[in-house]
Short mmCIF file of C-alpha atoms in Angstrom, two decimals:
data_model
loop_
_atom_site.label_atom_id
_atom_site.label_comp_id
_atom_site.label_asym_id
_atom_site.label_seq_id
_atom_site.Cartn_x
_atom_site.Cartn_y
_atom_site.Cartn_z
CA MET A 1 -8.51 -1.36 58.94
CA PHE A 2 -6.48 1.52 60.66
CA ASP A 3 -3.17 1.83 62.36
CA TRP A 4 -4.61 3.03 65.73
CA ALA A 5 -1.31 4.56 66.81
CA SER A 6 -1.17 8.37 66.39
CA PRO A 7 2.11 10.11 65.41
CA TYR A 8 0.74 13.58 66.06
CA PRO A 9 0.17 15.57 69.37
CA SER A 10 -3.51 15.79 69.94
CA VAL A 11 -6.09 16.98 72.63
CA ARG A 12 -8.57 14.50 71.17
CA LEU A 13 -8.97 10.69 71.07
CA PRO A 14 -11.30 8.64 68.65
CA VAL A 15 -14.86 8.30 69.94
CA PHE A 16 -16.80 5.09 69.52
CA GLY A 17 -20.50 4.47 69.75
CA ARG A 18 -23.66 3.28 67.84
CA ASN A 19 -25.16 6.79 67.70
CA VAL A 20 -22.87 9.72 67.17
CA VAL A 21 -23.05 13.48 66.53
CA ALA A 22 -19.91 15.53 65.73
CA THR A 23 -19.70 19.29 65.11
CA SER A 24 -17.74 22.36 66.42
CA HIS A 25 -19.67 23.15 69.53
CA PRO A 26 -20.53 20.70 72.51
CA LEU A 27 -24.01 22.15 73.01
CA ALA A 28 -24.94 21.35 69.39
CA VAL A 29 -23.64 17.83 69.77
CA GLN A 30 -25.73 17.43 72.84
CA ALA A 31 -28.82 18.92 70.98
CA GLY A 32 -28.41 16.10 68.45
CA LEU A 33 -27.87 13.36 71.02
CA ARG A 34 -31.05 14.40 72.90
CA MET A 35 -33.05 13.75 69.68
CA LEU A 36 -31.52 10.29 69.35
CA LEU A 37 -32.22 9.52 72.89
CA ARG A 38 -35.87 10.44 72.31
CA GLY A 39 -36.16 7.78 69.63
CA GLY A 40 -35.28 10.18 66.63
CA ASN A 41 -32.92 9.28 63.88
CA ALA A 42 -29.76 10.91 62.31
CA VAL A 43 -31.74 13.39 60.43
CA ASP A 44 -33.56 14.58 63.55
CA ALA A 45 -30.21 14.81 65.30
CA ALA A 46 -28.61 16.78 62.38
CA VAL A 47 -31.51 19.38 62.16
CA ALA A 48 -31.40 19.90 65.95
CA ALA A 49 -27.64 20.39 65.96
CA ALA A 50 -27.84 22.72 62.92
CA ALA A 51 -30.28 24.89 64.55
CA THR A 52 -28.32 25.17 67.76
CA MET A 53 -25.15 25.98 65.85
CA THR A 54 -26.75 29.15 64.47
CA ILE A 55 -26.79 30.38 68.13
CA VAL A 56 -23.61 29.04 69.53
CA GLU A 57 -21.29 29.75 66.59
CA PRO A 58 -22.81 32.86 65.01
CA CYS A 59 -19.52 33.86 63.49
CA SER A 60 -19.81 30.95 61.15
CA ASN A 61 -23.50 30.52 60.49
CA GLY A 62 -26.95 31.88 61.29
CA LEU A 63 -30.60 31.77 60.62
CA GLY A 64 -29.81 33.32 57.29
CA SER A 65 -27.30 30.85 56.20
CA ASP A 66 -27.25 28.38 53.18
CA ALA A 67 -26.77 24.58 53.52
CA PHE A 68 -25.98 21.38 51.61
CA CYS A 69 -26.49 17.73 52.85
CA ILE A 70 -25.63 14.29 51.74
CA LEU A 71 -27.34 11.48 53.62
CA TRP A 72 -27.50 7.76 53.44
CA ASP A 73 -31.18 6.70 54.28
CA GLY A 74 -30.26 2.96 54.84
CA GLU A 75 -30.58 2.08 51.26
CA GLN A 76 -29.23 4.79 49.07
CA LEU A 77 -27.66 8.32 48.94
CA HIS A 78 -29.48 11.57 48.70
CA GLY A 79 -28.24 15.03 48.06
CA LEU A 80 -29.93 18.44 49.03
CA ASN A 81 -28.81 21.64 47.63
CA ALA A 82 -30.21 24.39 49.87
CA SER A 83 -28.16 27.30 48.47
CA GLY A 84 -30.16 30.40 47.75
CA HIS A 85 -30.73 32.28 44.54
CA ALA A 86 -30.20 35.88 43.64
CA PRO A 87 -33.06 38.38 44.01
CA ALA A 88 -35.04 39.22 40.88
CA ALA A 89 -33.49 42.68 40.78
CA TRP A 90 -29.94 41.38 40.47
CA THR A 91 -28.21 41.98 37.07
CA PRO A 92 -24.83 43.25 36.20
CA GLU A 93 -26.43 46.61 35.34
CA TYR A 94 -27.99 46.72 38.80
CA PHE A 95 -24.71 46.62 40.46
CA THR A 96 -22.89 48.97 37.96
CA ARG A 97 -25.59 51.55 38.49
CA ARG A 98 -25.14 51.39 42.27
CA TYR A 99 -21.41 50.83 42.48
CA GLY A 100 -19.83 51.95 39.27
CA VAL A 101 -17.50 49.52 37.38
CA ALA A 102 -16.29 47.22 40.08
CA PRO A 103 -14.34 43.92 39.81
CA THR A 104 -16.67 42.00 42.18
CA LEU A 105 -19.91 42.20 43.85
CA PRO A 106 -20.10 43.77 47.26
CA THR A 107 -18.64 41.81 50.13
CA ARG A 108 -20.99 42.96 52.91
CA GLY A 109 -24.40 44.59 53.23
CA TRP A 110 -27.86 43.69 51.80
CA ASP A 111 -26.38 43.76 48.21
CA SER A 112 -24.34 40.65 49.11
CA VAL A 113 -27.45 38.59 50.52
CA THR A 114 -28.99 35.96 48.34
CA VAL A 115 -32.12 34.12 49.54
CA PRO A 116 -31.20 32.02 52.65
CA GLY A 117 -31.56 28.26 52.23
CA ALA A 118 -30.70 26.70 55.67
CA VAL A 119 -34.14 26.86 57.16
CA GLY A 120 -35.56 25.31 54.01
CA ALA A 121 -33.07 22.54 54.35
CA TRP A 122 -34.18 21.73 57.92
CA ALA A 123 -37.85 21.58 56.90
CA ALA A 124 -37.17 19.47 53.85
CA LEU A 125 -34.96 16.98 55.68
CA SER A 126 -37.35 16.63 58.40
CA ALA A 127 -40.48 16.21 56.18
CA ARG A 128 -38.81 13.53 54.09
CA PHE A 129 -36.74 11.57 56.61
CA GLY A 130 -37.34 12.73 60.17
CA LYS A 131 -39.13 10.68 62.72
CA LEU A 132 -39.77 13.24 65.53
CA PRO A 133 -42.24 16.33 65.26
CA PHE A 134 -40.34 19.27 63.55
CA ALA A 135 -40.99 21.60 66.52
CA ASP A 136 -39.26 19.19 68.93
CA LEU A 137 -36.06 19.52 66.81
CA LEU A 138 -35.67 23.22 67.57
CA GLU A 139 -36.22 23.03 71.34
CA PRO A 140 -32.70 22.79 72.33
CA ALA A 141 -31.75 25.90 70.00
CA ILE A 142 -34.61 27.92 71.47
CA GLU A 143 -33.49 27.02 75.07
CA VAL A 144 -29.83 28.08 74.45
CA ALA A 145 -30.92 31.25 72.57
CA GLU A 146 -33.12 32.33 75.55
CA ARG A 147 -30.90 31.18 78.38
CA GLY A 148 -27.60 32.12 76.79
CA TYR A 149 -24.31 30.29 76.83
CA ALA A 150 -20.65 30.97 77.74
CA VAL A 151 -18.65 31.94 74.62
CA PRO A 152 -16.01 29.51 73.76
CA VAL A 153 -12.43 30.15 72.87
CA VAL A 154 -12.27 29.91 69.05
CA VAL A 155 -15.64 31.56 68.58
CA ALA A 156 -14.55 34.51 70.75
CA GLN A 157 -11.43 34.82 68.60
CA LYS A 158 -13.52 35.06 65.46
CA TRP A 159 -16.08 37.40 67.03
CA ARG A 160 -13.35 39.94 68.17
CA ALA A 161 -11.79 39.93 64.57
CA ALA A 162 -15.18 40.75 62.96
CA GLU A 163 -16.07 43.67 65.37
CA PRO A 164 -14.15 46.51 63.62
CA ILE A 165 -15.22 45.26 60.14
CA LEU A 166 -18.96 44.90 60.76
CA ARG A 167 -19.79 47.26 63.66
CA ASP A 168 -21.59 49.71 61.34
CA LYS A 169 -23.67 47.10 59.36
CA PRO A 170 -27.45 47.28 59.82
CA GLY A 171 -28.43 45.48 63.00
CA PHE A 172 -25.04 43.90 63.80
CA ALA A 173 -24.00 45.89 66.81
CA GLU A 174 -27.47 45.75 68.31
CA THR A 175 -27.31 41.89 68.15
CA PHE A 176 -23.71 40.93 68.42
CA LEU A 177 -21.92 43.61 70.32
CA PRO A 178 -23.64 43.65 73.85
CA ASN A 179 -22.11 46.19 76.02
CA GLY A 180 -20.63 47.84 72.87
CA ARG A 181 -18.13 45.17 72.11
CA ALA A 182 -17.68 41.49 71.23
CA PRO A 183 -18.09 39.05 74.18
CA THR A 184 -15.02 37.72 75.82
CA ILE A 185 -14.19 34.00 76.49
CA GLY A 186 -16.43 32.58 78.95
CA GLU A 187 -18.95 35.55 79.00
CA ARG A 188 -22.67 34.80 78.69
CA PHE A 189 -24.36 35.64 75.43
CA ALA A 190 -28.00 35.19 74.55
CA MET A 191 -30.18 35.74 71.55
CA PRO A 192 -33.83 36.11 72.63
CA ALA A 193 -34.68 37.59 69.22
CA ALA A 194 -33.53 34.53 67.59
CA ALA A 195 -35.44 32.41 69.89
CA ARG A 196 -38.54 34.26 68.74
CA THR A 197 -37.74 33.44 65.10
CA LEU A 198 -36.95 29.72 65.97
CA ARG A 199 -40.37 29.47 67.65
CA ALA A 200 -42.14 30.88 64.55
CA ILE A 201 -40.10 28.41 62.46
CA ALA A 202 -41.02 25.49 64.67
CA GLU A 203 -44.59 26.40 64.63
CA SER A 204 -44.97 26.86 60.81
CA ARG A 205 -42.34 24.12 59.66
CA GLY A 206 -40.33 26.89 58.16
CA GLU A 207 -43.19 28.64 56.34
CA SER A 208 -43.01 31.87 58.45
CA PHE A 209 -39.36 32.30 57.29
CA TYR A 210 -40.31 32.32 53.56
CA ARG A 211 -43.79 33.28 53.47
CA GLY A 212 -44.87 34.76 56.78
CA GLU A 213 -43.97 37.16 59.60
CA VAL A 214 -40.25 36.57 59.45
CA ALA A 215 -40.11 37.02 55.81
CA ALA A 216 -41.99 40.28 56.04
CA ALA A 217 -39.54 41.52 58.62
CA MET A 218 -36.59 40.58 56.35
CA VAL A 219 -38.30 42.38 53.31
CA ALA A 220 -38.88 45.51 55.48
CA HIS A 221 -35.29 45.58 56.71
CA ALA A 222 -33.88 45.28 53.28
CA ALA A 223 -36.16 48.10 52.00
CA ALA A 224 -34.95 50.37 54.94
CA ASN A 225 -31.26 49.56 54.29
CA GLY A 226 -30.87 49.70 50.65
CA GLY A 227 -31.58 46.05 49.76
CA SER A 228 -33.60 44.59 46.98
CA MET A 229 -35.00 41.41 48.53
CA THR A 230 -38.67 41.03 48.02
CA ALA A 231 -41.52 38.92 49.35
CA ALA A 232 -41.64 37.14 46.00
CA ASP A 233 -37.83 36.27 46.20
CA LEU A 234 -38.40 34.58 49.50
CA ALA A 235 -41.69 32.95 48.77
CA ASN A 236 -40.35 31.40 45.54
CA TYR A 237 -37.51 29.65 47.25
CA ARG A 238 -37.33 25.79 47.36
CA PRO A 239 -34.27 23.55 48.23
CA GLU A 240 -33.61 21.15 45.55
CA TRP A 241 -33.01 17.36 45.90
CA VAL A 242 -30.01 16.27 43.63
CA ASP A 243 -28.13 13.20 42.82
CA PRO A 244 -24.51 13.35 44.26
CA ILE A 245 -21.58 13.04 41.89
CA GLY A 246 -18.58 10.86 42.70
CA ILE A 247 -15.23 9.38 41.70
CA ASP A 248 -13.54 6.11 42.73
CA TYR A 249 -10.35 6.26 44.84
CA ALA A 250 -8.39 3.68 46.64
CA GLY A 251 -11.30 0.97 46.64
CA HIS A 252 -13.81 3.54 47.83
CA ARG A 253 -16.07 6.13 46.08
CA MET A 254 -16.08 9.70 47.22
CA HIS A 255 -19.33 11.55 46.70
CA GLN A 256 -20.17 15.32 46.55
CA ILE A 257 -23.01 17.66 45.73
CA PRO A 258 -22.81 18.63 42.11
CA PRO A 259 -22.13 22.35 41.12
CA ASN A 260 -22.93 25.16 41.95
CA GLY A 261 -20.70 23.90 44.94
CA GLN A 262 -16.97 23.46 44.78
CA GLY A 263 -17.13 19.84 45.85
CA ILE A 264 -16.10 18.80 42.29
CA ALA A 265 -12.59 20.28 43.18
CA THR A 266 -12.01 17.42 45.60
CA LEU A 267 -13.16 14.87 43.07
CA ILE A 268 -10.84 16.30 40.38
CA ALA A 269 -7.86 16.41 42.82
CA LEU A 270 -8.44 12.87 43.86
CA GLY A 271 -8.83 11.74 40.13
CA ILE A 272 -5.44 13.27 39.38
CA VAL A 273 -3.56 11.99 42.46
CA ARG A 274 -4.73 8.43 41.75
CA HIS A 275 -2.34 8.47 38.80
CA PHE A 276 0.49 8.49 41.32
CA ASP A 277 1.26 5.79 43.81
CA LEU A 278 0.81 7.91 47.01
CA ALA A 279 0.52 4.80 49.22
CA SER A 280 4.16 3.90 48.41
CA LEU A 281 5.36 7.25 49.59
CA PRO A 282 5.85 8.18 53.39
CA VAL A 283 2.81 9.90 54.50
CA ASP A 284 4.57 13.06 55.71
CA SER A 285 7.09 13.39 52.96
CA VAL A 286 7.89 16.24 50.53
CA ASP A 287 6.96 13.97 47.49
CA ALA A 288 3.55 13.07 48.88
CA TYR A 289 2.71 16.74 49.87
CA HIS A 290 4.04 18.15 46.53
CA LEU A 291 1.98 15.95 44.45
CA GLN A 292 -1.30 16.66 46.44
CA ILE A 293 -0.59 20.44 46.28
CA GLU A 294 -0.11 20.35 42.48
CA ALA A 295 -3.21 18.23 41.99
CA MET A 296 -5.19 20.77 44.18
CA LYS A 297 -3.87 23.66 42.00
CA LEU A 298 -5.10 21.93 38.85
CA ALA A 299 -8.43 21.13 40.48
CA PHE A 300 -9.04 24.80 41.62
CA ALA A 301 -8.06 26.00 38.14
CA ASP A 302 -11.00 24.08 36.68
CA ALA A 303 -13.39 24.65 39.56
CA TYR A 304 -12.87 28.52 39.48
CA ARG A 305 -13.37 28.63 35.76
CA HIS A 306 -16.32 26.22 35.38
CA VAL A 307 -18.28 25.86 38.52
CA CYS A 308 -21.65 27.86 38.61
CA ASP A 309 -25.36 27.22 38.63
CA ALA A 310 -25.67 24.08 36.66
CA ARG A 311 -28.29 25.62 34.46
CA SER A 312 -25.62 28.01 33.17
CA ALA A 313 -22.68 25.61 32.91
CA HIS A 314 -20.56 25.61 29.82
CA VAL A 315 -18.91 22.38 30.92
CA THR A 316 -20.62 19.42 32.68
CA SER A 317 -19.29 17.55 35.75
CA ASP A 318 -19.01 14.46 33.62
CA GLN A 319 -16.58 16.24 31.36
CA LEU A 320 -14.57 17.52 34.21
CA LEU A 321 -14.34 14.04 35.82
CA ASP A 322 -13.62 12.21 32.54
CA GLU A 323 -10.84 9.79 33.05
CA ALA A 324 -9.00 10.72 29.90
CA TYR A 325 -9.16 14.43 30.90
CA LEU A 326 -7.95 13.71 34.35
CA ALA A 327 -5.10 11.70 33.07
CA SER A 328 -4.05 14.54 30.85
CA ARG A 329 -4.23 16.88 33.88
CA ALA A 330 -1.94 14.56 35.90
CA ARG A 331 0.59 14.59 33.10
CA LEU A 332 1.05 18.35 33.70
CA ILE A 333 2.51 17.73 37.07
CA ASP A 334 6.29 17.91 37.50
CA PRO A 335 7.22 15.75 40.49
CA ARG A 336 10.30 17.92 41.18
CA ARG A 337 8.97 21.43 40.56
CA ALA A 338 6.07 23.53 41.70
CA GLN A 339 4.02 25.23 38.94
CA VAL A 340 1.43 27.85 38.36
CA PHE A 341 -1.94 26.56 36.85
CA GLU A 342 -3.74 29.75 36.61
CA SER A 343 -6.32 29.28 39.35
CA GLY A 344 -8.33 32.11 40.82
CA THR A 345 -7.55 33.90 44.09
CA PRO A 346 -9.27 31.88 46.88
CA LEU A 347 -11.51 33.54 49.50
CA ARG A 348 -11.58 32.98 53.17
CA GLY A 349 -14.87 32.23 54.92
CA GLY A 350 -16.93 31.00 58.03
CA THR A 351 -18.77 27.63 58.00
CA ILE A 352 -19.95 24.88 60.31
CA TYR A 353 -20.00 21.23 59.57
CA LEU A 354 -21.71 18.38 61.45
CA SER A 355 -22.27 14.72 60.96
CA ALA A 356 -24.85 12.53 62.70
CA VAL A 357 -25.31 8.83 62.41
CA ASP A 358 -27.65 6.27 64.17
CA GLU A 359 -27.55 2.50 64.98
CA ASN A 360 -30.11 1.88 62.13
CA GLY A 361 -27.54 2.91 59.51
CA MET A 362 -28.75 6.39 58.70
CA MET A 363 -25.76 8.65 58.12
CA VAL A 364 -25.97 12.49 57.56
CA SER A 365 -23.31 14.77 56.21
CA PHE A 366 -24.52 18.34 56.67
CA ILE A 367 -22.82 21.80 56.17
CA GLN A 368 -24.21 25.32 56.93
CA SER A 369 -22.61 28.51 56.36
CA ASN A 370 -22.91 32.32 56.30
CA TYR A 371 -19.71 32.46 53.96
CA MET A 372 -17.40 35.10 55.41
CA GLY A 373 -17.33 35.62 59.19
CA PHE A 374 -20.76 36.76 60.23
CA GLY A 375 -21.68 36.73 56.47
CA SER A 376 -23.05 39.93 55.20
CA GLY A 377 -22.79 41.60 58.66
CA VAL A 378 -26.61 42.46 58.18
CA VAL A 379 -28.94 41.32 61.02
CA VAL A 380 -32.71 41.73 61.21
CA PRO A 381 -32.44 42.69 64.90
CA ASP A 382 -35.97 42.15 66.32
CA TRP A 383 -35.73 38.49 64.85
CA GLY A 384 -32.00 37.69 65.37
CA VAL A 385 -31.69 36.79 61.74
CA SER A 386 -28.01 37.10 60.52
CA LEU A 387 -27.70 36.80 56.89
CA GLN A 388 -25.09 35.24 54.54
CA ASN A 389 -23.10 37.06 51.93
CA ARG A 390 -23.15 34.47 49.26
CA GLY A 391 -23.93 37.01 46.39
CA HIS A 392 -20.29 37.95 46.60
CA GLY A 393 -19.55 34.57 44.89
CA PHE A 394 -21.13 35.95 41.65
CA SER A 395 -19.14 37.36 38.84
CA LEU A 396 -19.64 40.62 36.97
CA ASP A 397 -17.76 39.38 33.98
CA PRO A 398 -20.42 38.90 31.21
CA THR A 399 -18.27 36.00 29.69
CA SER A 400 -18.26 34.06 33.00
CA PRO A 401 -20.73 31.23 33.45
CA ASN A 402 -20.95 32.54 37.04
CA VAL A 403 -22.12 36.04 36.00
CA VAL A 404 -25.02 37.19 38.28
CA ALA A 405 -28.45 37.00 37.04
CA PRO A 406 -31.97 37.01 38.57
CA GLY A 407 -32.96 33.72 40.36
CA LYS A 408 -29.40 32.20 39.80
CA ARG A 409 -27.22 30.48 42.41
CA PRO A 410 -23.72 31.62 42.92
CA PHE A 411 -20.53 29.76 43.14
CA HIS A 412 -20.55 28.03 46.52
CA THR A 413 -17.73 26.85 48.74
CA ILE A 414 -19.56 24.64 51.30
CA ILE A 415 -19.29 20.89 50.52
CA PRO A 416 -20.44 18.02 52.61
CA ALA A 417 -18.60 14.81 51.70
CA PHE A 418 -19.54 11.12 51.82
CA LEU A 419 -17.54 7.92 51.36
CA THR A 420 -18.89 4.51 50.17
CA LYS A 421 -17.24 1.17 49.55
CA ASP A 422 -18.86 -1.49 47.40
CA GLY A 423 -22.09 0.58 47.25
CA GLN A 424 -22.33 0.67 51.16
CA PRO A 425 -21.81 3.64 53.42
CA GLN A 426 -18.31 4.13 54.90
CA MET A 427 -17.79 7.64 56.16
CA SER A 428 -19.80 10.89 56.72
CA PHE A 429 -17.45 13.84 56.77
CA GLY A 430 -16.54 17.32 55.98
CA VAL A 431 -13.86 19.91 56.58
CA MET A 432 -14.91 23.56 57.05
CA GLY A 433 -13.27 26.74 55.88
CA ALA A 434 -13.92 28.22 52.40
CA ASN A 435 -11.41 27.04 49.88
CA MET A 436 -9.70 24.90 52.45
CA GLN A 437 -12.58 22.41 52.36
CA PRO A 438 -11.44 20.51 49.29
CA GLN A 439 -8.01 20.77 50.33
CA GLY A 440 -8.67 19.39 53.74
CA GLN A 441 -10.86 16.62 52.32
CA LEU A 442 -8.00 15.51 49.96
CA GLN A 443 -5.34 15.50 52.72
CA THR A 444 -7.48 13.59 55.22
CA VAL A 445 -8.84 11.07 52.72
CA VAL A 446 -5.37 10.30 51.45
CA ARG A 447 -4.16 9.86 54.90
CA MET A 448 -6.97 7.36 55.77
CA LEU A 449 -7.25 5.36 52.64
CA ASP A 450 -3.60 5.35 51.45
CA HIS A 451 -1.78 5.29 54.78
CA ARG A 452 -4.27 3.74 57.21
CA GLN A 453 -4.30 6.59 59.62
CA HIS A 454 -7.39 6.66 61.80
CA PRO A 455 -9.81 9.49 61.55
CA GLN A 456 -8.62 11.33 64.56
CA ALA A 457 -4.93 11.08 63.51
CA ALA A 458 -5.78 12.23 59.98
CA CYS A 459 -7.60 15.06 61.49
CA ASP A 460 -4.81 15.94 63.86
CA ALA A 461 -2.05 15.96 61.25
CA PRO A 462 -0.40 19.26 60.19
CA ARG A 463 -1.99 20.75 57.03
CA TRP A 464 -0.97 22.80 54.02
CA ARG A 465 -3.06 25.23 52.10
CA PHE A 466 -2.80 26.41 48.63
CA ASN A 467 -3.58 30.12 48.08
CA GLN A 468 -2.68 31.25 44.56
CA ASP A 469 0.28 30.96 42.17
CA LEU A 470 3.16 29.26 44.00
CA GLU A 471 2.03 30.43 47.36
CA ILE A 472 1.09 27.99 50.17
CA ASN A 473 0.58 28.24 53.93
CA VAL A 474 1.55 25.46 56.28
CA GLU A 475 0.84 25.01 59.90
CA ALA A 476 3.38 25.96 62.40
CA THR A 477 3.38 22.31 63.79
CA MET A 478 4.74 20.95 60.40
CA ASP A 479 8.23 19.51 60.44
CA PRO A 480 10.68 22.32 59.43
CA LYS A 481 12.54 19.85 57.32
CA LEU A 482 9.42 19.10 55.31
CA VAL A 483 8.73 22.83 54.98
CA GLN A 484 12.18 23.31 53.62
CA GLY A 485 11.93 20.52 51.22
CA LEU A 486 8.75 22.03 49.75
CA ALA A 487 10.51 25.38 49.41
CA GLU A 488 13.25 23.62 47.48
CA ARG A 489 10.65 22.47 45.04
CA GLY A 490 9.65 26.06 44.38
CA HIS A 491 6.72 26.48 46.69
CA ARG A 492 6.53 29.93 48.35
CA ILE A 493 5.65 29.16 51.96
CA ASP A 494 4.24 31.20 54.76
CA VAL A 495 4.17 29.41 58.13
CA ILE A 496 0.84 30.28 59.90
CA ASP A 497 0.12 29.71 63.60
CA ASP A 498 -3.52 30.35 63.31
CA SER A 499 -5.17 27.13 62.51
CA TYR A 500 -8.79 28.23 62.87
CA GLN A 501 -8.70 30.76 60.16
CA ASP A 502 -6.27 29.18 57.65
CA PHE A 503 -6.57 25.43 57.89
CA GLY A 504 -10.23 24.34 58.27
CA ALA A 505 -11.76 22.04 60.81
CA GLY A 506 -13.23 18.60 60.20
CA GLN A 507 -15.69 16.21 61.66
CA PHE A 508 -15.46 12.45 60.64
CA ILE A 509 -17.67 9.43 61.31
CA TRP A 510 -16.44 6.13 60.00
CA ARG A 511 -18.66 3.06 60.02
CA LEU A 512 -16.99 0.09 61.66
CA GLY A 513 -19.30 -2.73 60.32
CA ASP A 514 -22.97 -3.45 61.31
CA PRO A 515 -23.93 -0.04 63.01
CA ALA A 516 -26.25 -1.87 65.50
CA ARG A 517 -23.51 -4.24 66.63
CA ASP A 518 -20.23 -2.68 65.71
CA GLY A 519 -21.06 1.04 65.66
CA TYR A 520 -18.84 3.84 64.38
CA VAL A 521 -15.56 5.69 65.29
CA ALA A 522 -15.65 9.45 65.13
CA ALA A 523 -13.16 12.31 65.05
CA SER A 524 -13.46 16.00 65.80
CA ASP A 525 -11.03 18.67 64.84
CA PRO A 526 -8.89 20.21 67.69
CA ARG A 527 -8.80 23.47 65.61
CA ARG A 528 -12.38 24.40 66.75
CA ASP A 529 -14.36 24.24 70.02
CA GLY A 530 -16.25 21.11 69.27
CA GLN A 531 -16.35 17.46 69.96
CA ALA A 532 -17.84 14.03 68.92
CA GLY A 533 -20.35 12.65 71.21
CA ALA A 534 -21.72 9.14 71.38
CA PHE A 535 -23.75 6.58 73.19
#
């Protein structure tokens, strides 16, 4: 299986158990474990953890987030796309009238907000697969929102960075700047308004959020602050069950949600690097890193050009994952020289990922995000609803398949992942952080499958990040000789000592065998405040 030795310094060790929850805040882990201890399943645990995360890591997600999920129900995989669509008023002309000829849609404010999908995801998952009453799942989040919690280290860092950018956005300061500033490390923060909304969601199984009092509050706030979101936009929203797409790699199959998410970039990159014998190369070598970086560039070149709402796609997922096409892309790589493959300029973002599994074999890979830090910056203050800015992912180029249109879903960065072997579940995992997500997934999967590194070691290893053209970032912990070797290949390198912002954060749960007998091993990224918890 794995080499259980770890060659990297770490503050974490692998966690073993038959029931596991892993995410980036301990209180959310505990919320999930509480549901499992009550007799709930992995879906119950995931929903409870996700709801709690909206309170304890508000820089990365909120009640107005979007979400995606891949889950194994004990027999097969299911995918859920809970990304939101554009308001009916949104057309290219709508934005040019308001902002003139601009290269992109607004980054913040109500004109960056699409219909939020996360609450719809919680309700849909619970209704189809949950065991416990839906209202029970939101109890931990309500408790934390009302009583408050001590702000942890990484969240405080992100909060402080957002303060000067978002202070003037509608409702932001009132909600997120108590005492006129961002909370400091260890300072208590509470969200009683969010607790009010969570209670309404709990009592109505989410209906109040889309077709009730919370929806009415969002529409009124939009109208008062220049937004175009209507009651019909919210009432017409439904998350969509989808079939995951996948590709074979190293005796396993990697699964992703199909576009409009960028998960296909991970699949393309794996489909390219499987044309090279990475397992024969030292895991932390210039050759191994260079091949993965070049494959990731090619994958992004295609993802940024073609990924959009599937109803508007010019190219299908099957075409992008065609073996002959991937082989032709692999032939473009020069093993000795870095190249430019005309990818777009990646965007930075804020996201939470969680995984939950149970001893009956259910495994849930769930991701929830407000996109950039604190999303749009817009908060409906009396209800504590902070809203994502996923509308910024649309294009204003009329020739782009991702051009903005009423009711359309934008290009999405968040991508839960799932690994199977011989048709059976193997690992539920994800790596948070905008365009770092497919890059982090590629790097950790190669480490585990090609080099037998256990999940925590693969998580702890120093990471690289492709930006654009020949530019990459590397973590400050990377071997200087390796950095020099990459520079000699032509990579333009910036060494970064801010792992939270630039290198993502992962959660991994690997099935060891029969879950009731052998259980799972889990890893949680030291780049964030979280943990893996088990019993």
